[in-house]
Short mmCIF file of C-alpha atoms and ligand atoms in Angstrom, two decimals:
data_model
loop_
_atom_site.label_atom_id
_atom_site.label_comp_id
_atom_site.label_asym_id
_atom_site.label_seq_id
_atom_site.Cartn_x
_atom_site.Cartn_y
_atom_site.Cartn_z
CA UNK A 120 4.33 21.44 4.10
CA UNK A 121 5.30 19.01 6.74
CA UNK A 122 7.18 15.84 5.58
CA UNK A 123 6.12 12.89 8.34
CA UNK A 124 8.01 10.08 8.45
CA UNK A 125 5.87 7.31 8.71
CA UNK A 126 8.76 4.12 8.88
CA UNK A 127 11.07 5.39 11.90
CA UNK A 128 12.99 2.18 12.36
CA UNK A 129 13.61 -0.68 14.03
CA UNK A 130 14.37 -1.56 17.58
CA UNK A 131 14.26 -4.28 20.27
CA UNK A 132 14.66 -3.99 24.24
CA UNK A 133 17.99 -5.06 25.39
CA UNK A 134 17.09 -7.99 26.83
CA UNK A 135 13.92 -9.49 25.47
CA UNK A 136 14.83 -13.19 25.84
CA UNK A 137 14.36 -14.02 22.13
CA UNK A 138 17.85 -15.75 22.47
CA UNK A 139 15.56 -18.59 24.18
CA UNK A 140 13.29 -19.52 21.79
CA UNK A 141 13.10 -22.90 20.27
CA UNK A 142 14.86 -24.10 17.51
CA UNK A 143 11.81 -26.13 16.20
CA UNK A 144 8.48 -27.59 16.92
CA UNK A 145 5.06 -25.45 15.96
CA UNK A 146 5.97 -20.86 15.69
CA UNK A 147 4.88 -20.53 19.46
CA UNK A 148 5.77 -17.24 21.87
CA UNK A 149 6.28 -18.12 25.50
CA UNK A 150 2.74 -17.38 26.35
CA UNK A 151 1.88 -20.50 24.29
CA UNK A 152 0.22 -18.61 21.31
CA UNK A 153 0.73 -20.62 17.89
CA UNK A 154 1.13 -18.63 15.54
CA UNK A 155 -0.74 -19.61 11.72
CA UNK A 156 -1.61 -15.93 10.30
CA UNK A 157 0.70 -13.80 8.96
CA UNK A 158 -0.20 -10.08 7.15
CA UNK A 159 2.64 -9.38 4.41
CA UNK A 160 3.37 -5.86 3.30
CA UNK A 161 3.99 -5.74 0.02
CA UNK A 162 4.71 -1.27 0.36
CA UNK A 163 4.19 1.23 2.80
CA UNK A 164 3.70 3.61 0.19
CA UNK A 165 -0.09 4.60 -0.92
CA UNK A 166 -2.12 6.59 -3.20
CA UNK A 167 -4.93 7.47 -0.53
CA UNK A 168 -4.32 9.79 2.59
CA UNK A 169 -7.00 8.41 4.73
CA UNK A 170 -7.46 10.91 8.02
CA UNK A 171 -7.19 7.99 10.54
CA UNK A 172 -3.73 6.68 8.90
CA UNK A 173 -2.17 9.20 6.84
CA UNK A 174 -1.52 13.02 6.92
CA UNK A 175 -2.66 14.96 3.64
CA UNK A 176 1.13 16.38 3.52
CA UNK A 177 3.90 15.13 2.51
CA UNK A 178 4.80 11.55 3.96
CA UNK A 179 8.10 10.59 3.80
CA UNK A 180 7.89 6.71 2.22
CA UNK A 181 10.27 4.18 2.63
CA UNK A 182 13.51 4.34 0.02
CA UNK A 183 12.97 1.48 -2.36
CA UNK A 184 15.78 -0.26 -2.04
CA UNK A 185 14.47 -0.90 1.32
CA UNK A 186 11.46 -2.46 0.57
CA UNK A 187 11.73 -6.34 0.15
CA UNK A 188 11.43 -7.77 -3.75
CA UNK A 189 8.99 -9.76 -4.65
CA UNK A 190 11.83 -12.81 -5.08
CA UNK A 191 12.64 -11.40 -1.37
CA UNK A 192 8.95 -11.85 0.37
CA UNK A 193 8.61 -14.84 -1.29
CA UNK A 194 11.33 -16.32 0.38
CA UNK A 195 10.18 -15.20 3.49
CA UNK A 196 6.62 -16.80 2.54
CA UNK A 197 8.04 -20.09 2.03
CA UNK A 198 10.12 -20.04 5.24
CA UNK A 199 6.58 -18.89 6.66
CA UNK A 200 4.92 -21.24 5.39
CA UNK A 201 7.48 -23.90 6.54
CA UNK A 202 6.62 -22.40 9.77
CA UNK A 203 3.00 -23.31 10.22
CA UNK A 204 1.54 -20.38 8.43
CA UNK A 205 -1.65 -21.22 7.34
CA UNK A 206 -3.33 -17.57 6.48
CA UNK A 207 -1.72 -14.88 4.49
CA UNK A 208 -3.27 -11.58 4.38
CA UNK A 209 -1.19 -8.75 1.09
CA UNK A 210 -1.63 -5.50 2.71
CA UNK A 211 0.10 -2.22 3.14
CA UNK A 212 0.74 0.48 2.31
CA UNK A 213 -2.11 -0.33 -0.97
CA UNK A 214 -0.81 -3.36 -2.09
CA UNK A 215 -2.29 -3.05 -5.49
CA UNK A 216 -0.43 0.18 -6.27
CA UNK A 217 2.90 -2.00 -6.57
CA UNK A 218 4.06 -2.74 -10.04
CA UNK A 219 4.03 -6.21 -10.27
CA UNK A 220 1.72 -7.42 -7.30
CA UNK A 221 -0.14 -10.03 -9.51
CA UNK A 222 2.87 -11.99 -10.28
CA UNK A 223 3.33 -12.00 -6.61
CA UNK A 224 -0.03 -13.15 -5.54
CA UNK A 225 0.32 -16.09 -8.37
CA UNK A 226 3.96 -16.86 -6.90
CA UNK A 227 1.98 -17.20 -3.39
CA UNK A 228 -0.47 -18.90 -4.35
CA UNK A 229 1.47 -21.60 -5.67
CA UNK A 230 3.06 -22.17 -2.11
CA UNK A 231 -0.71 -23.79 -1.11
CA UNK A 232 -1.67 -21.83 2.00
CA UNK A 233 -5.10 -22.16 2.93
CA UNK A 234 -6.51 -18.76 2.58
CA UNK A 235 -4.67 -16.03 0.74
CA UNK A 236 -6.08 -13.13 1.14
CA UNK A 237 -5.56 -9.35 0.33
CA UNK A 238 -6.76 -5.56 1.82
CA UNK A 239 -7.40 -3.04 -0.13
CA UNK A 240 -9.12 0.60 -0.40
CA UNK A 241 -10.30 -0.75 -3.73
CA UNK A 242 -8.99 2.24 -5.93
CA UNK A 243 -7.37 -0.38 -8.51
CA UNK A 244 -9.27 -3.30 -7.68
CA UNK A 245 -12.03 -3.08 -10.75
CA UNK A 246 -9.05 -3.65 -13.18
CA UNK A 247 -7.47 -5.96 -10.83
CA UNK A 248 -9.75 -8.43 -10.04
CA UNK A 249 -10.10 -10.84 -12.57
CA UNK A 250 -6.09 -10.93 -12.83
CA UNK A 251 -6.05 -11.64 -8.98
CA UNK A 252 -8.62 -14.38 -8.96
CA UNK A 253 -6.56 -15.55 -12.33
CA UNK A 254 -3.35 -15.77 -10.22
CA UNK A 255 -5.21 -17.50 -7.30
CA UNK A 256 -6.25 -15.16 -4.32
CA UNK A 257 -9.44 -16.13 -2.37
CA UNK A 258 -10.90 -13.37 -1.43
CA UNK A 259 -10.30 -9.54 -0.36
CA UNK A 260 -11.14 -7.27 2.18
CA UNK A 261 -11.95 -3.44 0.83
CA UNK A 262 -12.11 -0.47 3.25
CA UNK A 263 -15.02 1.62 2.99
CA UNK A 264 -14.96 4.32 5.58
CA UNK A 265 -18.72 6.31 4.31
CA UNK A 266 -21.41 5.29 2.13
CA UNK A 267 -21.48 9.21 1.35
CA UNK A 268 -19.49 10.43 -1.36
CA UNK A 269 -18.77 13.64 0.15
CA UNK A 270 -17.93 12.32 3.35
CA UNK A 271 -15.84 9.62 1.88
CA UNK A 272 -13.75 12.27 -0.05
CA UNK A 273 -12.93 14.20 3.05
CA UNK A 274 -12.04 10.78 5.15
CA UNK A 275 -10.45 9.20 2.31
CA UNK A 276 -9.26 12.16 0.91
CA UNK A 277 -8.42 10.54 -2.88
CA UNK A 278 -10.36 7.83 -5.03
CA UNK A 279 -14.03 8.19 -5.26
CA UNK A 280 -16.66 6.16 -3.31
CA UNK A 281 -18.18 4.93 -7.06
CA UNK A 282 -14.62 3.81 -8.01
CA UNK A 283 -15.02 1.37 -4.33
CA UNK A 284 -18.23 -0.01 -4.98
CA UNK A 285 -17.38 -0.69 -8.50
CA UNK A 286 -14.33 -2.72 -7.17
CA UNK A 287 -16.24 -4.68 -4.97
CA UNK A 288 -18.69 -5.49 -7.77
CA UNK A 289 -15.97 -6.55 -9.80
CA UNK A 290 -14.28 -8.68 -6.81
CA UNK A 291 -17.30 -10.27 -6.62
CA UNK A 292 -17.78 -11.06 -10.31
CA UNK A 293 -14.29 -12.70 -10.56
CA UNK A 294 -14.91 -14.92 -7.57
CA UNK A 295 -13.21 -13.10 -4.82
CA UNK A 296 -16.28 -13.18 -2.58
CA UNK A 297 -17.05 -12.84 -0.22
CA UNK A 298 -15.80 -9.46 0.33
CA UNK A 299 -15.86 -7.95 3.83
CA UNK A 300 -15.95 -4.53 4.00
CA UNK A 301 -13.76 -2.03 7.01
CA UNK A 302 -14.93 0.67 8.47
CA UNK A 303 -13.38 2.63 10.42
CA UNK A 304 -14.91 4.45 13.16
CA UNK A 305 -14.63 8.19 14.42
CA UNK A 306 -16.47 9.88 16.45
CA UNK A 307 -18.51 12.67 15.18
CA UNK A 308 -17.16 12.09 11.83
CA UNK A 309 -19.26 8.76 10.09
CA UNK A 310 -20.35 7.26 13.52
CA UNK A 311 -23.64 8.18 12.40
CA UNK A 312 -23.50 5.76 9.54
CA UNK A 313 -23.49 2.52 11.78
CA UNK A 314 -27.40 1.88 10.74
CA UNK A 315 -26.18 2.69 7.33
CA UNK A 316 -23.29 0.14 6.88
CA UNK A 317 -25.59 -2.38 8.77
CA UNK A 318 -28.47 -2.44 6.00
CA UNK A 319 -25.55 -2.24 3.46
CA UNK A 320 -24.59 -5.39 4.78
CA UNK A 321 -28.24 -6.80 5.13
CA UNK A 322 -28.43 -5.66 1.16
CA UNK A 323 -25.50 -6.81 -0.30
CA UNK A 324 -24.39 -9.66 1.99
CA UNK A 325 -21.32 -8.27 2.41
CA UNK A 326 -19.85 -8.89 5.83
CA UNK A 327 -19.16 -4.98 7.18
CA UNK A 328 -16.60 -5.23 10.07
CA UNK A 329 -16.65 -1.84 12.56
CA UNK A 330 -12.87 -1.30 13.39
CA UNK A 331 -12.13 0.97 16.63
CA UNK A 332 -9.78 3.95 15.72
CA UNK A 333 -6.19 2.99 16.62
CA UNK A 334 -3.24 5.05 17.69
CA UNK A 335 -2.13 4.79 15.17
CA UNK A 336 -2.02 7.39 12.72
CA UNK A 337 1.05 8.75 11.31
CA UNK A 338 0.03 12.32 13.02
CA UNK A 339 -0.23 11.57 16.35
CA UNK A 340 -3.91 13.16 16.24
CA UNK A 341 -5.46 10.12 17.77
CA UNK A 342 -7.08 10.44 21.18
CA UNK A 343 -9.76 8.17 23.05
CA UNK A 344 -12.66 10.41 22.73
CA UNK A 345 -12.36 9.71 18.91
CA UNK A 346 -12.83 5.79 19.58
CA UNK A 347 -16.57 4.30 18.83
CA UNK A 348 -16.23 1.39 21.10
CA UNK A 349 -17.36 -2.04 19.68
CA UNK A 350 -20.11 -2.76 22.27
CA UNK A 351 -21.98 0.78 21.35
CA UNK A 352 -22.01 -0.23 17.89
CA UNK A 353 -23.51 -3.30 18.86
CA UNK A 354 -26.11 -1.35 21.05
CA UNK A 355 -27.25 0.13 18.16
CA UNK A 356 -27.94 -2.20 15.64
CA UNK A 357 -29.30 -5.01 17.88
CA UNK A 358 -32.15 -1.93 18.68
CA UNK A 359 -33.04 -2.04 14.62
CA UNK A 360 -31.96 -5.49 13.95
CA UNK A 361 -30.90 -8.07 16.27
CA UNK A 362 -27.83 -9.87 16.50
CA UNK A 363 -26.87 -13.15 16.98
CA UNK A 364 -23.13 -14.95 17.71
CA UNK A 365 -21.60 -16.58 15.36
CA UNK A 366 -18.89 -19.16 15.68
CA UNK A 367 -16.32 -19.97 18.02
CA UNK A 368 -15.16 -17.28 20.96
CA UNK A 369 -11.47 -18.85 20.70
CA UNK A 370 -11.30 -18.54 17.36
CA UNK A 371 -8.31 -15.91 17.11
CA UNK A 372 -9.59 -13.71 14.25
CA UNK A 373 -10.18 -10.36 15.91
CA UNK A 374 -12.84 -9.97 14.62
CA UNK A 375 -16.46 -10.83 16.74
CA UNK A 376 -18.84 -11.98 14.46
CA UNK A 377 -22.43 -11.19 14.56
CA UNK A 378 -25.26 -12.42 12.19
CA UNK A 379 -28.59 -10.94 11.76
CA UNK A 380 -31.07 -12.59 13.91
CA UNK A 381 -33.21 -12.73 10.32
CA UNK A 382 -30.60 -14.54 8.79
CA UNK A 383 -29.51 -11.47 6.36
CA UNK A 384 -26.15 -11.39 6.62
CA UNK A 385 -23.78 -10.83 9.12
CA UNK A 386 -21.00 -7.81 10.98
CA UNK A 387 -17.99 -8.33 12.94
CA UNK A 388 -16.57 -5.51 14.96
CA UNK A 389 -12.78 -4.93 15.85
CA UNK A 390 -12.59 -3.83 18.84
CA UNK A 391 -8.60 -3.74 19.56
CA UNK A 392 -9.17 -0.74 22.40
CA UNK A 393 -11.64 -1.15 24.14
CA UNK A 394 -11.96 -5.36 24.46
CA UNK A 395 -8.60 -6.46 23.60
CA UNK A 396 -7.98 -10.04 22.22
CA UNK A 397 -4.42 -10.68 23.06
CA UNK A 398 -4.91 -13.65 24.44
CA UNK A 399 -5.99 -15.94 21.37
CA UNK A 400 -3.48 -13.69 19.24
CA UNK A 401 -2.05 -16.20 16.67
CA UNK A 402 -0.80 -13.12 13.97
CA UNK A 403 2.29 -11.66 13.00
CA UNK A 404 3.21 -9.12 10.73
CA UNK A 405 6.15 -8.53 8.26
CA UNK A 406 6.87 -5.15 7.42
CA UNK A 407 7.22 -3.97 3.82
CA UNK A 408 11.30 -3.34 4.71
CA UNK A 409 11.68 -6.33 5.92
CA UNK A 410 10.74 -6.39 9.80
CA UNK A 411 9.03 -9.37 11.64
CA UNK A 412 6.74 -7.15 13.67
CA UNK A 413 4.64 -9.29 16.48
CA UNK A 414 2.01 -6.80 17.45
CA UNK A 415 0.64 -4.06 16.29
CA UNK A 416 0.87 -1.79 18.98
CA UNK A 417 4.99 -3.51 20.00
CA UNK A 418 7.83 -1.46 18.51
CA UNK A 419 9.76 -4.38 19.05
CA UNK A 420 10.68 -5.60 15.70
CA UNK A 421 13.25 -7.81 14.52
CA UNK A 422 14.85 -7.09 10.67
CA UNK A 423 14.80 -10.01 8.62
CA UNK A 424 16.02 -7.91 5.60
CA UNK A 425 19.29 -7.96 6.56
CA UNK A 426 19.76 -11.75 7.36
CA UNK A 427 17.80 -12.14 3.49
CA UNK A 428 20.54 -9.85 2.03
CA UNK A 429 23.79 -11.05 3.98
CA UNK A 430 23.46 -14.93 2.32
CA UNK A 431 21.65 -16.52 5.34
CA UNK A 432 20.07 -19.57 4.37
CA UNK A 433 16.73 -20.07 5.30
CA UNK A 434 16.97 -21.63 8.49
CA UNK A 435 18.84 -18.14 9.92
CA UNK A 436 15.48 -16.71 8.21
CA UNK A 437 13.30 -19.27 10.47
CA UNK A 438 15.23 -18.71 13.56
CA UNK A 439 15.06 -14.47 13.23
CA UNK A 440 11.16 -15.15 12.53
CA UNK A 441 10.79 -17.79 15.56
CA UNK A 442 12.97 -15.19 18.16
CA UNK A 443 10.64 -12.30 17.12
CA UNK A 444 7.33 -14.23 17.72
CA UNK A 445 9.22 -16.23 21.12
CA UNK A 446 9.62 -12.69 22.38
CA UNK A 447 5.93 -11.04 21.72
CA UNK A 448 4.06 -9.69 24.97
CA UNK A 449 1.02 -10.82 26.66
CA UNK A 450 -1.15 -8.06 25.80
CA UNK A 451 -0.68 -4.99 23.79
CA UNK A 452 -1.81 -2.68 27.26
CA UNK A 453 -3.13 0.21 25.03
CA UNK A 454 -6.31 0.75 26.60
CA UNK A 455 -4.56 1.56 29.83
CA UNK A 456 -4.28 5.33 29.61
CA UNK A 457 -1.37 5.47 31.74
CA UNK A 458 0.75 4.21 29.19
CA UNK A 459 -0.09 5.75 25.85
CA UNK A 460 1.93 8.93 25.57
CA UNK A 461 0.77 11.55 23.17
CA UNK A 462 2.96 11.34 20.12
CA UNK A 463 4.30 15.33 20.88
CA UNK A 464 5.97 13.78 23.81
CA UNK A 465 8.09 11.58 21.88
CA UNK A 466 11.56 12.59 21.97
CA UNK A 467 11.41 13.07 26.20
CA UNK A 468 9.52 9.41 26.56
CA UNK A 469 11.77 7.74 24.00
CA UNK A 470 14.93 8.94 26.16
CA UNK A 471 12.95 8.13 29.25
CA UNK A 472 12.56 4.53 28.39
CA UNK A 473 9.20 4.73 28.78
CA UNK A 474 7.30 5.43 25.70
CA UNK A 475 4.58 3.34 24.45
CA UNK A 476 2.63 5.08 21.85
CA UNK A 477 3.75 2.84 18.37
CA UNK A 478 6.36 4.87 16.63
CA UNK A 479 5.32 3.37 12.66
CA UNK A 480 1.66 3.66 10.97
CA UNK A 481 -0.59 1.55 10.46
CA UNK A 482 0.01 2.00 6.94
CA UNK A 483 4.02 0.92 7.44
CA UNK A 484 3.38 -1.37 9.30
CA UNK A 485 0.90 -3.47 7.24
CA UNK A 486 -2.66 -3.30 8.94
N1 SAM B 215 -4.58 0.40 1.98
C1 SAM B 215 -5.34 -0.75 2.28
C2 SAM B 215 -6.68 -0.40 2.86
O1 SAM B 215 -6.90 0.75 3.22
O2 SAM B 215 -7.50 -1.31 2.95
C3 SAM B 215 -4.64 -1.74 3.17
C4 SAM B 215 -3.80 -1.17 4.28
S1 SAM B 215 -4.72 -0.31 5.54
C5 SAM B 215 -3.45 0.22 6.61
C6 SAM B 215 -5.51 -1.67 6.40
C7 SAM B 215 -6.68 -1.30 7.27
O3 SAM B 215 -6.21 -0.54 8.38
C8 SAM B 215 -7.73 -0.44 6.59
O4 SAM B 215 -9.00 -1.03 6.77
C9 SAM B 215 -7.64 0.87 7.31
O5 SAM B 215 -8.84 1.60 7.32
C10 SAM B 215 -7.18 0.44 8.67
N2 SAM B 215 -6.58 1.50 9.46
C11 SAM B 215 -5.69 2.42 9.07
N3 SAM B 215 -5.36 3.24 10.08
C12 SAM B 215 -6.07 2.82 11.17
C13 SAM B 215 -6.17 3.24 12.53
N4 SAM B 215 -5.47 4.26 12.99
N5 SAM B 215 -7.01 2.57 13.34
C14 SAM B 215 -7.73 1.51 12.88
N6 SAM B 215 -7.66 1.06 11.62
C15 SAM B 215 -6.85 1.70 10.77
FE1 SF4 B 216 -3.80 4.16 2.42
FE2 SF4 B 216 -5.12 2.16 3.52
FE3 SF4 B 216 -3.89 3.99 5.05
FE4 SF4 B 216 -6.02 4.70 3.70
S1 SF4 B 216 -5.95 3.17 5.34
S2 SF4 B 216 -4.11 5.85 3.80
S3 SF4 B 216 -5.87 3.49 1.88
S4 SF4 B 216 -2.92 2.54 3.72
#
């Protein structure tokens, strides 16, 4: 069995020019981007090995005493908020398999951003839900990868697609609606389910949202022939049901909303590959060890942990936050193939300089 470390540390270029960034004013980069949405990891640990994120081996987790306490993240919440955070997405890692995480939504909530929200492959969320809405979240995103059981075992590889469905149910009951649903996409393995996850959506009302496959998998397996680019997906449902825009192109959410033309319900699709969105990017992501992490697809990080655990005072928290947003790129680049390295080449690109392929997971970093 292979042990795969998932959380392979920090690092930031030499000079980035985060020593530049302002002192005050609105959490802006130096392409202009406000920033208002922050996802907060809560563990990079998890108790599904999806194909697309996780290898079935052995992963080698985070130590514990790395990962931030909940006093610890919400600190950095406040400080966020303080910020100009408006939007907080929980995520991991599965949030809900921390000990504890209900507390930390109430201790959240109770800092009044406008939407809290919270992802989750929905393993725990049946018992969960009611607590959750109790403590204040608004609503939750679930990842649902096939409507087939059989298919969703071998994707998913734990939990049971009943024990999903049953959590949305019960999100719904307690008032966490509406729930959108994820799917992830890959080729020749549920891209046949598009027409599926569309009616689901016509039936249940539940937003679906088609998410391109990522590099970034803790194995290295991905590759572009495995990506179902957004527009196909389109293609194919506007043939059975046609679509309609909804809201606001430079509205930064990534995702691109479409409603039935019928008025039953609605999709988004992610399409981070193949149509980037870089430019309205107003997100930033803090790691469940303490990293301020400004793109997905950046290895530059900057560790707040340390500054949280050294005495800094908050405004040494605000400045690390403000230098890793000041010092985020223009655009991710990952759809040019010229820079994505295969992860096997690692160790000769790393030395190089020239690597680009993200050295954490999607599940460390906090998707
Ligand atoms: N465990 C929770 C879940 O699965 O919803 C939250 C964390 S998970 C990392 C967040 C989202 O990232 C999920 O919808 C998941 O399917 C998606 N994801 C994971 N790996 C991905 C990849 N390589 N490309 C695109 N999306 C990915
Ligand atoms: Fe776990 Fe979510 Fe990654 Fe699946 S996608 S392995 S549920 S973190």
């Amino acid at each position: 069995m292979t042990t795969v470390p998932v959380s392979i540390g920090a690092r930031r270029a030499p000079d980035d020019g985060s020593s530049t960034a302002p002192h005050d004013g609105p959490l802006v980069d130096r392409h202009g981007r406000v920033h208002t949405d922050v996802r907060l990891s809560v563990t990079d640990r998890c108790n599904f090995r999806c194909a697309h994120c996780l290898p079935d081996d052995d992963v080698a987790f985070t130590p514990r005493a790395d990962v931030l306490s909940f006093p610890e993240l919400t600190r950095v919440a406040t400080v966020l908020r303080d910020l100009g955070i408006t939007t907080v997405r929980v995520t991991g890692g599965e949030p809900l398999i921390r000990a504890g995480v209900v507390d930390f939504v109430r201790s959240l909530a109770g800092l009044g951003f406008a939407d809290l929200s919270l992802t989750t492959n929905a393993s725990r969320l049946a018992a969960l839900a009611p607590g959750l809405a109790d403590a204040g979240l608004d609503r939750v995103n679930v990842s649902c990868d096939s409507l087939r059981p059989e298919r969703f075992a071998r994707i998913r590889r734990r939990g049971e697609l009943s024990e999903v469905l049953a959590g949305m149910d019960a999100a719904e009951a307690a008032g966490l609606g509406p729930v959108k649903v994820n799917v992830v996409l890959l080729a020749g393995q549920n891209d046949d389910e598009v027409l599926d996850f569309a009616r689901f959506a016509r039936d249940t009302g539940r937003p679906v949202r088609f998410i391109e496959f990522m590099p970034l998998d803790a194995a290295g397996h991905w590759d572009r022939a495995q990506v179902v680019p957004g527009r196909e997906v389109h293609r194919r449902i506007h043939a059975t049901w046609p679509l309609e825009p909804v809201g606001d192109p430079a509205d930064p959410a990534p995702a691109t909303r479409y409603r039935f033309a019928d008025g039953q319900g609605e999709i988004g699709l992610i399409s981070s590959v193949t149509e980037p969105f870089c430019g309205t990017c107003n997100r930033l992501r803090i790691t469940a060890d303490g990293a301020v992490r400004n793109c997905l697809f950046s290895d530059d990080e900057r560790s707040i942990r340390a500054v949280l655990r050294s005495g800094g005072s908050d405004a040494e928290v605000a400045l690390a936050v403000r230098r890793a947003v000041w010092g985020k790129r223009a655009g991710h680049g990952i759809d040019d193939p010229t820079l994505l390295q295969p992860r096997a080449t690692t160790a000769t690109a790393t030395a190089t300089g020239d690597f680009h392929h993200p050295r954490r997971s999607m599940s460390a970093i906090g998707g």
